[in-house]
Short mmCIF file of C-alpha atoms in Angstrom, two decimals:
data_model
loop_
_atom_site.label_atom_id
_atom_site.label_comp_id
_atom_site.label_asym_id
_atom_site.label_seq_id
_atom_site.Cartn_x
_atom_site.Cartn_y
_atom_site.Cartn_z
CA MET D 1 21.99 -22.95 -7.66
CA LYS D 2 18.37 -22.21 -6.70
CA ARG D 3 19.29 -18.67 -5.64
CA LEU D 4 21.31 -18.16 -8.84
CA LEU D 5 18.35 -19.22 -10.98
CA LEU D 6 16.06 -16.96 -8.94
CA SER D 7 18.45 -14.05 -9.44
CA MET D 8 18.50 -14.62 -13.21
CA LEU D 9 14.69 -14.83 -13.30
CA PHE D 10 14.38 -11.65 -11.26
CA LEU D 11 16.75 -9.72 -13.53
CA ALA D 12 14.96 -10.98 -16.63
CA LEU D 13 11.63 -9.86 -15.18
CA ILE D 14 12.92 -6.36 -14.56
CA MET D 15 14.35 -6.10 -18.09
CA THR D 16 11.16 -7.30 -19.77
CA THR D 17 8.61 -5.45 -17.63
CA VAL D 18 7.24 -2.28 -19.19
CA SER D 19 7.72 0.54 -16.73
CA GLY D 20 4.59 2.35 -15.57
CA THR D 21 4.18 5.81 -14.19
CA ALA D 22 3.93 5.79 -10.41
CA SER D 23 2.78 9.38 -10.32
CA ALA D 24 2.26 12.44 -12.43
CA LYS D 25 5.61 13.94 -11.47
CA SER D 26 7.99 11.00 -10.99
CA ASN D 27 10.56 13.43 -9.59
CA HIS D 28 13.70 11.82 -8.23
CA MET D 29 15.06 13.72 -5.26
CA SER D 30 17.75 12.86 -2.77
CA GLU D 31 16.61 11.37 0.52
CA LYS D 32 17.92 14.48 2.27
CA GLU D 33 15.63 16.66 0.13
CA LEU D 34 12.66 14.35 0.73
CA ASN D 35 13.29 14.39 4.48
CA LYS D 36 13.34 18.19 4.42
CA PHE D 37 10.04 18.27 2.53
CA LEU D 38 8.36 15.91 5.00
CA LEU D 39 9.80 17.60 8.09
CA ASN D 40 8.64 20.99 6.78
CA ALA D 41 5.20 19.38 6.44
CA GLY D 42 5.27 18.61 10.17
CA THR D 43 5.99 14.89 9.92
CA PRO D 44 7.26 13.69 13.32
CA GLN D 45 10.84 12.43 13.33
CA GLU D 46 9.84 8.93 14.47
CA ILE D 47 7.32 8.68 11.63
CA LEU D 48 9.90 9.88 9.13
CA GLU D 49 12.39 7.27 10.34
CA SER D 50 9.80 4.52 9.84
CA MET D 51 9.38 5.41 6.14
CA ASP D 52 11.62 3.97 3.47
CA LEU D 53 12.93 6.07 0.58
CA ASP D 54 10.29 4.81 -1.87
CA THR D 55 7.43 5.82 0.46
CA LYS D 56 8.87 9.30 0.92
CA GLU D 57 9.25 9.80 -2.82
CA PHE D 58 5.76 8.46 -3.57
CA ILE D 59 4.20 10.91 -1.11
CA TYR D 60 6.22 13.82 -2.51
CA ASN D 61 5.31 12.97 -6.10
CA ASN D 62 1.60 12.78 -5.32
CA SER D 63 1.02 15.47 -2.68
CA SER D 64 3.43 18.32 -3.44
CA ASP D 65 1.00 20.19 -5.72
CA GLY D 66 -0.07 22.37 -2.78
CA GLU D 67 0.69 23.22 0.83
CA VAL D 68 1.25 19.91 2.64
CA ASN D 69 0.86 19.11 6.33
CA TYR D 70 1.23 15.75 8.03
CA GLY D 71 -1.97 14.36 9.53
CA ALA D 72 -1.86 10.85 10.99
CA LYS D 73 -0.61 7.28 10.59
CA ASN D 74 -1.61 3.79 11.69
CA THR D 75 0.06 0.42 11.10
CA ASN D 76 -1.09 -3.14 11.75
CA PHE D 77 0.76 -6.43 11.30
CA PHE D 78 -0.71 -9.75 10.17
CA SER D 79 0.49 -13.33 10.14
CA VAL D 80 -0.81 -16.27 8.13
CA ASP D 81 -2.18 -19.02 10.37
CA PRO D 82 -0.40 -22.22 9.22
CA GLN D 83 -3.49 -24.32 9.95
CA THR D 84 -6.21 -22.17 8.38
CA ASN D 85 -4.00 -20.28 5.90
CA LYS D 86 -5.86 -17.10 6.90
CA LEU D 87 -4.45 -13.67 7.73
CA THR D 88 -4.70 -12.90 11.44
CA LYS D 89 -3.87 -9.58 13.09
CA VAL D 90 -0.78 -9.87 15.29
CA VAL D 91 -1.41 -8.64 18.83
CA GLU D 92 0.80 -5.69 19.71
CA PRO D 93 3.43 -6.51 22.36
CA ASP D 94 2.80 -5.42 25.95
CA GLY D 95 6.45 -4.91 26.84
CA MET D 96 7.30 -8.56 27.27
CA MET D 97 8.02 -8.89 23.57
CA SER D 98 10.48 -6.74 21.66
CA ALA D 99 9.40 -4.72 18.63
CA LYS D 100 11.87 -6.73 16.54
CA ALA D 101 10.25 -10.01 17.57
CA TYR D 102 6.81 -8.50 16.99
CA ILE D 103 7.68 -7.63 13.40
CA SER D 104 9.53 -10.88 12.69
CA SER D 105 6.45 -12.87 13.72
CA SER D 106 4.43 -11.11 10.99
CA ASP D 107 3.95 -11.82 7.30
CA LEU D 108 2.10 -8.70 6.12
CA LYS D 109 2.24 -5.05 7.23
CA LEU D 110 -0.54 -2.57 6.36
CA THR D 111 -0.04 1.17 6.91
CA LEU D 112 -2.34 4.15 6.39
CA TYR D 113 -1.07 7.75 6.14
CA GLN D 114 -3.18 10.91 6.02
CA PHE D 115 -1.78 14.24 4.77
CA ASN D 116 -3.58 17.59 4.61
CA VAL D 117 -3.14 19.32 1.25
CA THR D 118 -4.34 22.81 0.35
CA SER D 119 -4.36 23.43 -3.39
CA GLY D 120 -6.03 26.35 -5.17
CA GLY D 121 -7.46 27.51 -1.84
CA VAL D 122 -9.26 24.17 -1.31
CA SER D 123 -8.47 21.76 1.52
CA TYR D 124 -8.11 18.05 0.79
CA LYS D 125 -7.02 14.88 2.54
CA ASP D 126 -4.53 12.66 0.74
CA ILE D 127 -4.81 9.05 1.89
CA TYR D 128 -1.97 6.58 1.33
CA ALA D 129 -2.37 2.84 1.94
CA GLU D 130 0.82 0.80 1.94
CA TYR D 131 1.27 -2.98 1.99
CA ASN D 132 4.52 -4.83 2.66
CA TRP D 133 4.93 -8.61 2.58
CA ILE D 134 7.65 -8.91 5.22
CA ASP D 135 7.78 -12.68 4.81
CA TYR D 136 6.77 -13.96 1.38
CA THR D 137 6.56 -17.55 2.71
CA GLY D 138 3.26 -16.47 4.29
CA MET D 139 1.75 -15.84 0.86
CA GLY D 140 -0.14 -19.11 0.85
CA GLY D 141 -1.33 -20.51 -2.47
CA ASN D 142 -0.76 -17.40 -4.55
CA THR D 143 1.76 -16.60 -7.26
CA GLY D 144 3.37 -13.38 -6.08
CA VAL D 145 0.73 -10.65 -5.71
CA ASP D 146 -1.01 -11.53 -8.97
CA LYS D 147 -4.79 -10.96 -8.62
CA ASP D 148 -4.42 -9.55 -5.11
CA HIS D 149 -6.53 -6.44 -4.41
CA ILE D 150 -6.29 -3.41 -2.14
CA ALA D 151 -9.10 -0.94 -1.41
CA ILE D 152 -9.56 2.31 0.52
CA ALA D 153 -13.02 3.08 1.94
CA VAL D 154 -14.20 6.53 3.10
CA PRO D 155 -17.19 7.69 5.21
CA ASP D 156 -20.35 9.56 4.29
CA GLY D 157 -19.87 13.27 3.72
CA TRP D 158 -16.59 13.00 1.79
CA GLU D 159 -16.07 13.38 -1.96
CA ILE D 160 -13.30 11.40 -3.66
CA GLN D 161 -11.52 13.55 -6.23
CA SER D 162 -11.50 12.24 -9.79
CA GLY D 163 -8.08 11.84 -11.38
CA GLN D 164 -6.27 12.00 -8.03
CA TYR D 165 -5.35 8.34 -7.76
CA ALA D 166 -1.96 6.65 -7.75
CA CYS D 167 -0.53 3.17 -7.33
CA ALA D 168 2.88 1.52 -7.55
CA ASN D 169 4.30 -1.81 -6.45
CA GLN D 170 7.79 -3.23 -6.11
CA TRP D 171 9.55 -6.54 -5.55
CA LYS D 172 12.92 -7.78 -4.34
CA ALA D 173 14.57 -11.17 -4.76
CA ASP D 174 15.63 -13.13 -1.69
CA TYR D 175 19.41 -13.21 -2.01
CA SER D 176 22.24 -11.25 -0.46
CA GLY D 177 22.66 -7.82 -2.02
CA ALA D 178 19.26 -7.77 -3.74
CA THR D 179 17.60 -4.37 -4.06
CA TRP D 180 14.00 -3.28 -4.59
CA SER D 181 12.80 -2.83 -8.14
CA ALA D 182 11.80 0.69 -9.17
CA PRO D 183 8.21 1.66 -8.24
CA ASN D 184 6.02 0.52 -11.12
CA SER D 185 2.34 1.14 -11.81
CA SER D 186 1.94 -1.02 -14.92
CA ALA D 187 0.89 -3.98 -12.72
CA CYS D 188 -1.97 -1.94 -11.20
CA ASN D 189 -3.59 -0.35 -14.25
CA ASN D 190 -1.13 2.58 -14.38
CA GLY D 191 -2.36 3.80 -11.01
CA ASN D 192 -6.05 3.85 -11.90
CA PRO D 193 -8.49 1.89 -9.72
CA GLY D 194 -10.35 -0.94 -11.37
CA GLU D 195 -13.22 -0.50 -8.91
CA TYR D 196 -14.89 2.83 -8.09
CA SER D 197 -17.55 3.76 -5.55
CA LEU D 198 -18.85 6.86 -3.78
CA TYR D 199 -17.31 5.19 -0.74
CA GLY D 200 -13.90 4.34 -2.09
CA ALA D 201 -11.68 2.80 -4.74
CA GLY D 202 -10.03 -0.57 -5.30
CA TRP D 203 -6.96 -1.68 -7.25
CA GLN D 204 -6.01 -5.11 -8.63
CA PHE D 205 -2.43 -6.28 -9.08
CA THR D 206 -1.57 -8.26 -12.20
CA GLY D 207 1.95 -9.34 -11.30
CA PRO D 208 4.77 -10.02 -10.93
CA LYS D 209 3.86 -13.71 -11.15
CA ILE D 210 6.82 -15.08 -9.22
CA ASP D 211 7.15 -16.44 -5.70
CA SER D 212 10.23 -16.29 -3.47
CA VAL D 213 10.45 -12.51 -3.69
CA PHE D 214 9.39 -9.78 -1.30
CA HIS D 215 6.57 -7.45 -2.35
CA LYS D 216 5.47 -3.97 -1.31
CA GLY D 217 3.38 -1.18 -2.77
CA THR D 218 1.32 1.95 -2.13
CA VAL D 219 -2.01 3.30 -3.39
CA LYS D 220 -3.41 6.80 -2.94
CA LEU D 221 -6.63 8.76 -3.28
CA ARG D 222 -7.58 12.36 -2.51
CA MET D 223 -10.84 13.35 -0.82
CA ARG D 224 -12.62 16.54 0.18
CA LYS D 225 -15.01 17.00 3.09
CA GLN D 226 -18.51 18.01 1.95
CA ASP D 227 -20.33 17.71 5.29
CA SER D 228 -18.82 19.41 8.34
CA ASP D 229 -20.26 16.63 10.51
CA ALA D 230 -18.62 13.85 8.49
CA ILE D 231 -16.39 11.57 10.55
CA ASN D 232 -12.64 11.61 9.96
CA ARG D 233 -11.85 7.97 9.26
CA VAL D 234 -10.65 5.74 6.43
CA VAL D 235 -10.21 1.98 6.09
CA VAL D 236 -7.85 -0.08 3.95
CA LEU D 237 -8.56 -3.71 3.05
CA TYR D 238 -5.99 -6.04 1.48
CA SER D 239 -7.23 -9.19 -0.26
CA GLU D 240 -4.77 -11.96 -1.03
CA ALA D 241 -5.89 -14.39 -3.74
CA ASN D 242 -5.40 -17.96 -2.56
CA SER D 243 -5.32 -18.99 -6.20
CA SER D 244 -4.41 -16.87 -9.21
CA ALA D 245 -5.65 -19.47 -11.67
CA PHE D 246 -7.47 -18.37 -14.81
CA GLY D 247 -11.00 -17.24 -14.05
CA TYR D 248 -10.38 -15.93 -10.53
CA SER D 249 -12.37 -12.74 -9.94
CA VAL D 250 -13.86 -10.85 -7.03
CA GLY D 251 -16.80 -8.62 -6.16
CA PHE D 252 -16.67 -5.48 -4.00
CA THR D 253 -19.32 -4.47 -1.47
CA TRP D 254 -19.11 -0.86 -0.28
CA GLY D 255 -20.57 1.12 2.60
CA PRO D 256 -19.58 4.21 4.60
CA ALA D 257 -15.95 3.57 5.64
CA SER D 258 -16.54 -0.10 4.86
CA VAL D 259 -15.54 -2.49 2.08
CA SER D 260 -15.51 -6.25 1.61
CA ILE D 261 -13.96 -8.25 -1.23
CA THR D 262 -15.54 -11.61 -2.03
CA PRO D 263 -14.20 -14.05 -4.65
CA ASN D 264 -16.64 -15.22 -7.31
CA THR D 265 -14.53 -18.37 -7.58
CA GLY D 266 -11.79 -19.68 -5.32
CA SER D 267 -10.96 -18.09 -1.97
CA ASN D 268 -9.03 -15.20 -0.47
CA ASN D 269 -7.42 -13.93 2.73
CA THR D 270 -8.07 -10.40 3.95
CA GLY D 271 -6.50 -7.98 6.39
CA SER D 272 -7.82 -4.54 7.32
CA THR D 273 -6.52 -1.40 9.02
CA ASP D 274 -8.33 1.83 9.86
CA LEU D 275 -7.17 5.37 10.63
CA SER D 276 -8.99 8.17 12.46
CA TRP D 277 -7.85 11.74 13.03
#
């Protein structure tokens, strides 16, 4: 009965949610076509196999306005400590632990992708930061991803390109046969960051406000190197609101390839991943 009620709630949420635009194009291609696009961009086969269909389509929709070449990727896993209720990075297995067990012991996965894009004769870096709540039971104290934040920080010597942002999130109920909702940006300000800095951008999620569902999403910014000596590194920070009660808000502190998110009221959990190339 509980799963039936959850299913009905989930379907009602989808029907009543206003769809947002995940990207400027929102082109729907077959997975075969998306794989061809990414392979032609030099994406290694093992990286391609680790992407789901929604990630592939999001990258195509937001980076195919020029010549695209794969750059780099990094992923970290986090678990919620049952005693402190804090996100802790899961130590990568040393061969004694299978990859499957490694993933199943995690609650949150954070991934950074970097793609090289040449458009109008100008070279850019497209940065994608992806979160995936593998186990929603680790989402301590929060209601879904409501009032969670995600931010990308860049180093000195890089210029973030105005109007080249994107964001979309998705959810899936926990019952047999459930599928992911369509990528939707209405819960993250239609893809526009709520926080801007010379050193990065941050997005806030405003729903869905339901527990017992899986959540994932991706944000993107484009940057251009202005100083040939600038380091090639970006950082993503995910902030989980321990309470999404009325009045919860946060403050951002930025530095070169550095960002912190501090609640003005209440508390949060954070996890961070970096990528160098």
